[in-house]
């Protein structure tokens, strides 16, 4: 009986923890992983734009991703990102990893990482 209670408690805790992580609010300012820049996630506008950039002040306000909308789960979003290689906007997927990391993927490959 004790074993059942312990296992039940662990199961409930793990389910609750994954639900909390899945329901992250990604709005706000995120740090670019490889550049001295910060991006603003604005869910009301459905876009991600440059909030600040230490090496390129002219980039401030530039929309990096547009058409941001909820994906299949509450931890996933779909958007469009400009691809210089394609010469147009391409479909990307955004995955929240633990509420403090965002991974932007194109064709299954990470093209941008953001952190709180």
PDB file of C-alpha atoms in Angstrom:
ATOM      1  CA  UNK A   1       0.000   0.000   0.000  1.00  0.00           C
ATOM      2  CA  UNK A   2       2.798   2.386   0.891  1.00  0.00           C
ATOM      3  CA  UNK A   3       4.497   1.574  -2.404  1.00  0.00           C
ATOM      4  CA  UNK A   4       1.277   2.434  -4.289  1.00  0.00           C
ATOM      5  CA  UNK A   5       0.971   5.785  -2.460  1.00  0.00           C
ATOM      6  CA  UNK A   6       4.575   6.722  -3.211  1.00  0.00           C
ATOM      7  CA  UNK A   7       4.236   5.808  -6.889  1.00  0.00           C
ATOM      8  CA  UNK A   8       0.922   7.669  -7.143  1.00  0.00           C
ATOM      9  CA  UNK A   9       2.462  10.766  -5.575  1.00  0.00           C
ATOM     10  CA  UNK A  10       5.390  10.679  -7.984  1.00  0.00           C
ATOM     11  CA  UNK A  11       3.049  10.307 -10.945  1.00  0.00           C
ATOM     12  CA  UNK A  12       0.855  13.233  -9.891  1.00  0.00           C
ATOM     13  CA  UNK A  13       3.913  15.406  -9.253  1.00  0.00           C
ATOM     14  CA  UNK A  14       5.459  14.629 -12.638  1.00  0.00           C
ATOM     15  CA  UNK A  15       2.177  15.294 -14.475  1.00  0.00           C
ATOM     16  CA  UNK A  16       1.704  18.602 -12.656  1.00  0.00           C
ATOM     17  CA  UNK A  17       5.314  19.643 -13.353  1.00  0.00           C
ATOM     18  CA  UNK A  18       5.013  18.972 -17.080  1.00  0.00           C
ATOM     19  CA  UNK A  19       1.708  20.895 -17.220  1.00  0.00           C
ATOM     20  CA  UNK A  20       3.286  23.889 -15.499  1.00  0.00           C
ATOM     21  CA  UNK A  21       6.166  23.865 -17.980  1.00  0.00           C
ATOM     22  CA  UNK A  22       3.852  23.452 -20.956  1.00  0.00           C
ATOM     23  CA  UNK A  23       1.789  26.490 -19.966  1.00  0.00           C
ATOM     24  CA  UNK A  24       4.632  28.999 -20.064  1.00  0.00           C
ATOM     25  CA  UNK A  25       3.919  32.555 -21.133  1.00  0.00           C
ATOM     26  CA  UNK A  26       6.584  33.282 -23.727  1.00  0.00           C
ATOM     27  CA  UNK A  27       5.730  37.008 -23.911  1.00  0.00           C
ATOM     28  CA  UNK A  28       8.526  39.389 -23.074  1.00  0.00           C
ATOM     29  CA  UNK A  29      12.205  39.900 -23.704  1.00  0.00           C
ATOM     30  CA  UNK A  30      14.538  37.024 -24.603  1.00  0.00           C
ATOM     31  CA  UNK A  31      18.333  36.957 -25.095  1.00  0.00           C
ATOM     32  CA  UNK A  32      19.712  35.822 -28.449  1.00  0.00           C
ATOM     33  CA  UNK A  33      22.020  32.844 -27.875  1.00  0.00           C
ATOM     34  CA  UNK A  34      24.847  33.909 -30.204  1.00  0.00           C
ATOM     35  CA  UNK A  35      24.536  37.692 -30.617  1.00  0.00           C
ATOM     36  CA  UNK A  36      24.508  40.622 -28.190  1.00  0.00           C
ATOM     37  CA  UNK A  37      20.829  41.162 -28.903  1.00  0.00           C
ATOM     38  CA  UNK A  38      17.494  40.861 -27.155  1.00  0.00           C
ATOM     39  CA  UNK A  39      14.233  39.991 -28.880  1.00  0.00           C
ATOM     40  CA  UNK A  40      10.707  40.941 -27.831  1.00  0.00           C
ATOM     41  CA  UNK A  41       8.005  38.287 -28.099  1.00  0.00           C
ATOM     42  CA  UNK A  42       4.674  40.087 -28.545  1.00  0.00           C
ATOM     43  CA  UNK A  43       1.839  37.568 -28.649  1.00  0.00           C
ATOM     44  CA  UNK A  44      -0.799  40.279 -29.132  1.00  0.00           C
ATOM     45  CA  UNK A  45       0.887  41.289 -32.410  1.00  0.00           C
ATOM     46  CA  UNK A  46       1.886  37.712 -33.237  1.00  0.00           C
ATOM     47  CA  UNK A  47       5.500  38.652 -33.829  1.00  0.00           C
ATOM     48  CA  UNK A  48       9.019  38.625 -32.478  1.00  0.00           C
ATOM     49  CA  UNK A  49      11.112  41.748 -33.052  1.00  0.00           C
ATOM     50  CA  UNK A  50      14.549  43.092 -32.140  1.00  0.00           C
ATOM     51  CA  UNK A  51      14.332  44.890 -28.786  1.00  0.00           C
ATOM     52  CA  UNK A  52      18.026  45.829 -28.591  1.00  0.00           C
ATOM     53  CA  UNK A  53      21.234  44.983 -30.420  1.00  0.00           C
ATOM     54  CA  UNK A  54      24.667  46.061 -29.171  1.00  0.00           C
ATOM     55  CA  UNK A  55      26.324  45.680 -32.601  1.00  0.00           C
ATOM     56  CA  UNK A  56      23.520  47.051 -34.793  1.00  0.00           C
ATOM     57  CA  UNK A  57      21.306  49.798 -33.377  1.00  0.00           C
ATOM     58  CA  UNK A  58      19.499  50.064 -36.731  1.00  0.00           C
ATOM     59  CA  UNK A  59      18.104  46.549 -36.210  1.00  0.00           C
ATOM     60  CA  UNK A  60      15.931  47.686 -33.269  1.00  0.00           C
ATOM     61  CA  UNK A  61      12.282  47.199 -34.189  1.00  0.00           C
ATOM     62  CA  UNK A  62      13.026  44.774 -37.026  1.00  0.00           C
ATOM     63  CA  UNK A  63      10.446  41.966 -37.133  1.00  0.00           C
ATOM     64  CA  UNK A  64      12.314  38.649 -37.031  1.00  0.00           C
ATOM     65  CA  UNK A  65       9.308  36.310 -36.916  1.00  0.00           C
ATOM     66  CA  UNK A  66       5.730  37.053 -37.890  1.00  0.00           C
ATOM     67  CA  UNK A  67       2.433  35.223 -37.921  1.00  0.00           C
ATOM     68  CA  UNK A  68       3.140  33.710 -34.503  1.00  0.00           C
ATOM     69  CA  UNK A  69       0.320  31.357 -33.457  1.00  0.00           C
ATOM     70  CA  UNK A  70      -0.226  28.407 -31.144  1.00  0.00           C
ATOM     71  CA  UNK A  71       0.872  25.031 -32.436  1.00  0.00           C
ATOM     72  CA  UNK A  72      -0.269  21.514 -31.621  1.00  0.00           C
ATOM     73  CA  UNK A  73       0.543  21.833 -27.904  1.00  0.00           C
ATOM     74  CA  UNK A  74       0.763  24.740 -25.485  1.00  0.00           C
ATOM     75  CA  UNK A  75       4.594  24.502 -25.638  1.00  0.00           C
ATOM     76  CA  UNK A  76       4.755  24.863 -29.439  1.00  0.00           C
ATOM     77  CA  UNK A  77       4.118  27.744 -31.814  1.00  0.00           C
ATOM     78  CA  UNK A  78       4.207  28.202 -35.572  1.00  0.00           C
ATOM     79  CA  UNK A  79       5.544  31.325 -37.284  1.00  0.00           C
ATOM     80  CA  UNK A  80       7.211  32.654 -40.404  1.00  0.00           C
ATOM     81  CA  UNK A  81      10.863  33.737 -40.427  1.00  0.00           C
ATOM     82  CA  UNK A  82      12.746  35.458 -43.223  1.00  0.00           C
ATOM     83  CA  UNK A  83      15.311  33.190 -44.882  1.00  0.00           C
ATOM     84  CA  UNK A  84      17.987  34.909 -46.959  1.00  0.00           C
ATOM     85  CA  UNK A  85      18.824  31.551 -48.557  1.00  0.00           C
ATOM     86  CA  UNK A  86      15.206  31.103 -49.699  1.00  0.00           C
ATOM     87  CA  UNK A  87      14.668  34.809 -50.432  1.00  0.00           C
ATOM     88  CA  UNK A  88      11.308  34.706 -48.633  1.00  0.00           C
ATOM     89  CA  UNK A  89       9.573  33.950 -45.370  1.00  0.00           C
ATOM     90  CA  UNK A  90       9.566  30.258 -44.435  1.00  0.00           C
ATOM     91  CA  UNK A  91       7.506  28.263 -41.944  1.00  0.00           C
ATOM     92  CA  UNK A  92       9.269  27.639 -38.637  1.00  0.00           C
ATOM     93  CA  UNK A  93       8.329  25.917 -35.414  1.00  0.00           C
ATOM     94  CA  UNK A  94       9.060  27.332 -31.971  1.00  0.00           C
ATOM     95  CA  UNK A  95       9.428  25.001 -29.011  1.00  0.00           C
ATOM     96  CA  UNK A  96       9.486  26.126 -25.398  1.00  0.00           C
ATOM     97  CA  UNK A  97      12.034  24.172 -23.388  1.00  0.00           C
ATOM     98  CA  UNK A  98      11.400  24.546 -19.672  1.00  0.00           C
ATOM     99  CA  UNK A  99       9.929  28.086 -19.862  1.00  0.00           C
ATOM    100  CA  UNK A 100      13.431  29.602 -20.030  1.00  0.00           C
ATOM    101  CA  UNK A 101      14.510  28.530 -23.511  1.00  0.00           C
ATOM    102  CA  UNK A 102      12.969  28.826 -26.956  1.00  0.00           C
ATOM    103  CA  UNK A 103      14.192  26.881 -29.943  1.00  0.00           C
ATOM    104  CA  UNK A 104      13.235  28.068 -33.449  1.00  0.00           C
ATOM    105  CA  UNK A 105      13.418  25.223 -35.966  1.00  0.00           C
ATOM    106  CA  UNK A 106      13.313  25.140 -39.769  1.00  0.00           C
ATOM    107  CA  UNK A 107      12.988  21.727 -41.421  1.00  0.00           C
ATOM    108  CA  UNK A 108      13.786  20.055 -38.092  1.00  0.00           C
ATOM    109  CA  UNK A 109      17.012  22.002 -37.528  1.00  0.00           C
ATOM    110  CA  UNK A 110      17.496  24.690 -34.880  1.00  0.00           C
ATOM    111  CA  UNK A 111      18.140  28.062 -36.530  1.00  0.00           C
ATOM    112  CA  UNK A 112      17.714  30.313 -33.491  1.00  0.00           C
ATOM    113  CA  UNK A 113      17.898  29.789 -29.739  1.00  0.00           C
ATOM    114  CA  UNK A 114      16.613  32.257 -27.152  1.00  0.00           C
ATOM    115  CA  UNK A 115      16.955  32.302 -23.366  1.00  0.00           C
ATOM    116  CA  UNK A 116      15.316  34.298 -20.562  1.00  0.00           C
TER     117      UNK A 116
END
